[in-house]
PDB file of C-alpha atoms in Angstrom:
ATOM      1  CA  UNK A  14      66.419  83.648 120.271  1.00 70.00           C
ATOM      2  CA  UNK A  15      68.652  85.693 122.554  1.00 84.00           C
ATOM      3  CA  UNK A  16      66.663  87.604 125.957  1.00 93.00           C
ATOM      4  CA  UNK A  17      68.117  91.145 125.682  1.00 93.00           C
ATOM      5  CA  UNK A  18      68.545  92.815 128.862  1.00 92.00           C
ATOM      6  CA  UNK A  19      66.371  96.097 128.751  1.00 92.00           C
ATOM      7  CA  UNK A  20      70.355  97.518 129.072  1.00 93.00           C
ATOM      8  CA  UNK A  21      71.646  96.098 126.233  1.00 93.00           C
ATOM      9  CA  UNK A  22      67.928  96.806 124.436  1.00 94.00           C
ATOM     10  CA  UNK A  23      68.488 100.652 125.296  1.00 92.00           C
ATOM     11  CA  UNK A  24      71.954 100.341 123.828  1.00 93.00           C
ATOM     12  CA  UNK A  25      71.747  99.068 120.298  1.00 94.00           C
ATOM     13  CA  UNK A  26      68.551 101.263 119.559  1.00 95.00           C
ATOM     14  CA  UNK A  27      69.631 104.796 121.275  1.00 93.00           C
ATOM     15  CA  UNK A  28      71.980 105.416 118.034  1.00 93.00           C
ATOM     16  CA  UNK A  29      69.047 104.673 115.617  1.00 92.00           C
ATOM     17  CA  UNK A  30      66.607 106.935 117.476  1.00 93.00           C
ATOM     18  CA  UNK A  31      69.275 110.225 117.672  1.00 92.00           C
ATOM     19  CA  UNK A  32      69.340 109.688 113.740  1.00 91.00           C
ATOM     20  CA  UNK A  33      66.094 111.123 113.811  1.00 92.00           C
ATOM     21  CA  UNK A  34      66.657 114.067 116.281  1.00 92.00           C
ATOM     22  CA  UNK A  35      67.774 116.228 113.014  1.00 86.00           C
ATOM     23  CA  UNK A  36      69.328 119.547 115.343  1.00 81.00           C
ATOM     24  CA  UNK A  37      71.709 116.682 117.116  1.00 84.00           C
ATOM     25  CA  UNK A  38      72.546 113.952 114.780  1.00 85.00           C
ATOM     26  CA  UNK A  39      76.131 113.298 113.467  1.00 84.00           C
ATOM     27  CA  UNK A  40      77.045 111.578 110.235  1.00 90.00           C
ATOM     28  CA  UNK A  41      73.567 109.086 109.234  1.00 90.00           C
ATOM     29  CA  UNK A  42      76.248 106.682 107.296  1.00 90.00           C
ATOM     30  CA  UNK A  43      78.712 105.937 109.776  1.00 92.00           C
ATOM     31  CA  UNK A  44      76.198 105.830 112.605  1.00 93.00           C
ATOM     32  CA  UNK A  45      73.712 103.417 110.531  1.00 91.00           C
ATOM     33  CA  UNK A  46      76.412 101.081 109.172  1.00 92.00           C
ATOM     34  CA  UNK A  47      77.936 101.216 112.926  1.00 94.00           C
ATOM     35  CA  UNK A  48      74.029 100.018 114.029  1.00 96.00           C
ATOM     36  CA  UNK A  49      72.759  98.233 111.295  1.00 96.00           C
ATOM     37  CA  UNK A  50      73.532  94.648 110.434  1.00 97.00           C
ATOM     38  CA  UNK A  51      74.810  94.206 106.563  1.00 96.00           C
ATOM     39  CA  UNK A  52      71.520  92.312 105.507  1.00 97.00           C
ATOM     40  CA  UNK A  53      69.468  95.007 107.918  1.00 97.00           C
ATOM     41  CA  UNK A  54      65.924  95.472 106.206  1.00 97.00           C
ATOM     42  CA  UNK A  55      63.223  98.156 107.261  1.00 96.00           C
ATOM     43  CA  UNK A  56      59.277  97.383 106.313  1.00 97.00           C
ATOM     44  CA  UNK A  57      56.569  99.701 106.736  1.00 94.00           C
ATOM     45  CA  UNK A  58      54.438  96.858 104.819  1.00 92.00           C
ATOM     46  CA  UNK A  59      53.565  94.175 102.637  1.00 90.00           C
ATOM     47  CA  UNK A  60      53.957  95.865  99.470  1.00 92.00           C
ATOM     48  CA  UNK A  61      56.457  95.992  96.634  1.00 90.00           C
ATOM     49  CA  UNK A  62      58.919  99.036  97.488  1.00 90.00           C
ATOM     50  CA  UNK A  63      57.509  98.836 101.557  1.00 94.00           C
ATOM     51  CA  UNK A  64      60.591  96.979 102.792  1.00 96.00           C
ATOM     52  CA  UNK A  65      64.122  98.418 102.269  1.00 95.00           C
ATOM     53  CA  UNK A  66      67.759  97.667 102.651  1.00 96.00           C
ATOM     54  CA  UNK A  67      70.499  99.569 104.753  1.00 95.00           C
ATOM     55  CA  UNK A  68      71.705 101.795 101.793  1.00 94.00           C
ATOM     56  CA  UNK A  69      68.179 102.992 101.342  1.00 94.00           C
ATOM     57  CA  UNK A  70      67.253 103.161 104.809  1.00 92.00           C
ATOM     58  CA  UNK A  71      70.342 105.822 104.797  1.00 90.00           C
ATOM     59  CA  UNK A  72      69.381 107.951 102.084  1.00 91.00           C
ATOM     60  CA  UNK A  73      65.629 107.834 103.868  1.00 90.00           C
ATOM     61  CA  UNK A  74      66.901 109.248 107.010  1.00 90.00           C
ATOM     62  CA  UNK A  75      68.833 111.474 105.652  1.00 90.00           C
ATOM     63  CA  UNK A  76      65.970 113.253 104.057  1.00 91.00           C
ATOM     64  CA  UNK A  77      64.433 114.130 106.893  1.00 89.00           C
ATOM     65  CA  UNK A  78      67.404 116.822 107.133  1.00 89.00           C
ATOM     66  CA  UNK A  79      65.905 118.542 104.213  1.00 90.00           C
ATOM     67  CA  UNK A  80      61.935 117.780 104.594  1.00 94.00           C
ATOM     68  CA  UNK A  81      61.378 118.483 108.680  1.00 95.00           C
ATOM     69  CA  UNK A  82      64.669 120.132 109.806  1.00 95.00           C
ATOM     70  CA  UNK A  83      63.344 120.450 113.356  1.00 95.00           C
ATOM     71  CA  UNK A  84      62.151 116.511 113.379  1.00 95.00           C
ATOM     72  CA  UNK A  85      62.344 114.870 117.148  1.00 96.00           C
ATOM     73  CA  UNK A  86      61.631 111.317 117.873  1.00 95.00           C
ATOM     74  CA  UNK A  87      60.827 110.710 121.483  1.00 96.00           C
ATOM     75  CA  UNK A  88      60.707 107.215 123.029  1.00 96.00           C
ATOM     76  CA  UNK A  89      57.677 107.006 124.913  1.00 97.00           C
ATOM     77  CA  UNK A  90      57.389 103.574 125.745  1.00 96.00           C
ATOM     78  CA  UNK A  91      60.044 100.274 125.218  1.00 96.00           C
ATOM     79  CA  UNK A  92      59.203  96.796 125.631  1.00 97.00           C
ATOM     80  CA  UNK A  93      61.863  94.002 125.507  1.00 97.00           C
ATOM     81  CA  UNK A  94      60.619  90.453 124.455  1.00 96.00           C
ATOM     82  CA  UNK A  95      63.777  88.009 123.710  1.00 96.00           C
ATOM     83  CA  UNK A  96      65.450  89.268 120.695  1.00 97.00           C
ATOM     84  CA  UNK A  97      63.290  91.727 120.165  1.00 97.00           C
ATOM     85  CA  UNK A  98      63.031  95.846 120.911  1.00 98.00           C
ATOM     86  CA  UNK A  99      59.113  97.299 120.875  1.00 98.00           C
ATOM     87  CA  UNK A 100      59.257 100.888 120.552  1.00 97.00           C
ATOM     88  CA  UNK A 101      55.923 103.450 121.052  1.00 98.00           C
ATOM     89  CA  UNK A 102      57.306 107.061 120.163  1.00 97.00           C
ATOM     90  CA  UNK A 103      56.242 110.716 119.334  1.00 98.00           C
ATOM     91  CA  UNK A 104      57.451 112.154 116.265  1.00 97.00           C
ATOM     92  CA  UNK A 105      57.470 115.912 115.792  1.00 97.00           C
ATOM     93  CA  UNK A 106      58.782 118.270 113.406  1.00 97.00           C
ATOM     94  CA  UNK A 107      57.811 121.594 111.234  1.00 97.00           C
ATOM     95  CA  UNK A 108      58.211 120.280 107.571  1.00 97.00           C
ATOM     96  CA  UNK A 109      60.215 122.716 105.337  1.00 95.00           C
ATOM     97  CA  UNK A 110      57.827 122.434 102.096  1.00 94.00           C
ATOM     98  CA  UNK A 111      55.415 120.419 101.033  1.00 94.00           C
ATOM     99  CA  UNK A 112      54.841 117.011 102.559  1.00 94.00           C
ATOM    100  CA  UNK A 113      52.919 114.058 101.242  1.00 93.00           C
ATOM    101  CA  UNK A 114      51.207 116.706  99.295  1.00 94.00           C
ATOM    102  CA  UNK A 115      50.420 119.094 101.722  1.00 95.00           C
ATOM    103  CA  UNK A 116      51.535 122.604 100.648  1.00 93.00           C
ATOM    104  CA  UNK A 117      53.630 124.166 103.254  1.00 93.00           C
ATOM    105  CA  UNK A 118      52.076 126.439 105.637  1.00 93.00           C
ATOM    106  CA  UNK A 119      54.827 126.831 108.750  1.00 94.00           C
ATOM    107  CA  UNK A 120      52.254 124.251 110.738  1.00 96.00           C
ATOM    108  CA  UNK A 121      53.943 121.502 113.141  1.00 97.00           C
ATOM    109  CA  UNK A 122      52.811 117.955 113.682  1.00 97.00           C
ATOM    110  CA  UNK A 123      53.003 114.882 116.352  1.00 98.00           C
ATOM    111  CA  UNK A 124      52.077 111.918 115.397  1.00 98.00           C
ATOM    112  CA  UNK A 125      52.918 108.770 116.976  1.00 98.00           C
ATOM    113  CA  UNK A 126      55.141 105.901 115.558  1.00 97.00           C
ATOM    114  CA  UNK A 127      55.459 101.886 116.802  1.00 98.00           C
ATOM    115  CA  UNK A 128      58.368  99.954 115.682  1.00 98.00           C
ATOM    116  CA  UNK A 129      59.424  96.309 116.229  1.00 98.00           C
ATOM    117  CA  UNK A 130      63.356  96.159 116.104  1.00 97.00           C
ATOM    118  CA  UNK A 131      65.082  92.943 116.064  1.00 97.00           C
ATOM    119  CA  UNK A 132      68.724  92.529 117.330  1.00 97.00           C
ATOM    120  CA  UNK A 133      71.195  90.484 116.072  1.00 96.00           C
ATOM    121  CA  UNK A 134      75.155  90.559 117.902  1.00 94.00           C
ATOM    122  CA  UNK A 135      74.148  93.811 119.420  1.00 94.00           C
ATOM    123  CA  UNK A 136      73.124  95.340 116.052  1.00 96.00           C
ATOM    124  CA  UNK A 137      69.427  95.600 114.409  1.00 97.00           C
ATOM    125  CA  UNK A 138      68.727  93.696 111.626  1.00 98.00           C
ATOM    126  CA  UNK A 139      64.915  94.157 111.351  1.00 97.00           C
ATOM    127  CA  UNK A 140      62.772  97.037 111.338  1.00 97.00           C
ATOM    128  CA  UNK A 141      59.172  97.113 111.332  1.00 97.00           C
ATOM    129  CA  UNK A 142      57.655 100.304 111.955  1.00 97.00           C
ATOM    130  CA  UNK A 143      54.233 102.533 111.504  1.00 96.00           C
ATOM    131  CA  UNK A 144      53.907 106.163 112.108  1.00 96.00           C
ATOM    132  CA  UNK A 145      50.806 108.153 111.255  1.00 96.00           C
ATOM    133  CA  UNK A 146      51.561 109.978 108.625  1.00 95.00           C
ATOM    134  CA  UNK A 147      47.344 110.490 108.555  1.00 96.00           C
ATOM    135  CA  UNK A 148      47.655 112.679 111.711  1.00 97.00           C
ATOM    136  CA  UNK A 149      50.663 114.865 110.069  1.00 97.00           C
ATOM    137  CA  UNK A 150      48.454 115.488 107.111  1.00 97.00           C
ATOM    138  CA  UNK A 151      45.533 116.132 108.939  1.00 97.00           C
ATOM    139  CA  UNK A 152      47.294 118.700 111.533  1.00 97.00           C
ATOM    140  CA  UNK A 153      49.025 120.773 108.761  1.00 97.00           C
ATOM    141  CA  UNK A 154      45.712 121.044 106.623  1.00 95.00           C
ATOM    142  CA  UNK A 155      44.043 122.169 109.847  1.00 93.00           C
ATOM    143  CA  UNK A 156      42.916 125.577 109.248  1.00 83.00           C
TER     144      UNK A 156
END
């Protein structure tokens, strides 16, 4: 296991996070096969279909174009433990229909969102990450 300077920490995970800040993002592919290791794998749990691959973690993030046009991620908090990025963030955004079922209403959200990068040769090649998606629901059904 490498120890990752909180530098070179900042560095490979700075791209992946301005994916998700939709009004100043460039071109998902390039930037995630650029970041991303070949075998990179995302997992939001234990479940068939939880974990993905780089070509589906692209068409994921590219979504979020479409669904919350106004989506920010900002890092809060980072942690650096050997080979290993922890990330506590704040998601926000104004979805631009309906969203996990929620019929759109114009309503905003923040929720927050932990992830657990691993890097690899200065790229990540392991994703772990929660956000709750509970709180959006919840704030956009507020009346």
């Amino acid at each position: 296991m490498t120890q990752l300077s909180e530098e070179q920490a900042r560095a490979a995970i700075a791209p992946w996070y301005s994916l998700f800040n939709i009004a100043t993002r460039g071109d998902v592919k390039a930037i995630q096969e650029q970041i991303l290791a070949e075998d990179y794998e995302s997992c939001a749990g234990y479940l068939p279909g939880e974990c993905w691959g780089r070509d589906t973690s692209i068409k994921v993030v590219s979504n979020f174009a479409n669904t919350i046009p106004d989506m920010k991620f900002d890092i809060k908090e980072m942690l650096v433990a050997g080979d290993r990025v922890i990330v506590r963030g704040e998601v926000t955004g104004t979805p631009a229909g309906e969203l996990f079922g929620v019929p759109h209403g114009g309503k905003s959200f923040r929720i927050m969102a932990v992830d657990i990068q691993t890097i690899r040769d200065g790229k990540i090649v392991k994703t772990f990450h929660m956000e709750n998606w509970l709180s959006a629901i919840g704030q956009l059904r507020a009346k």
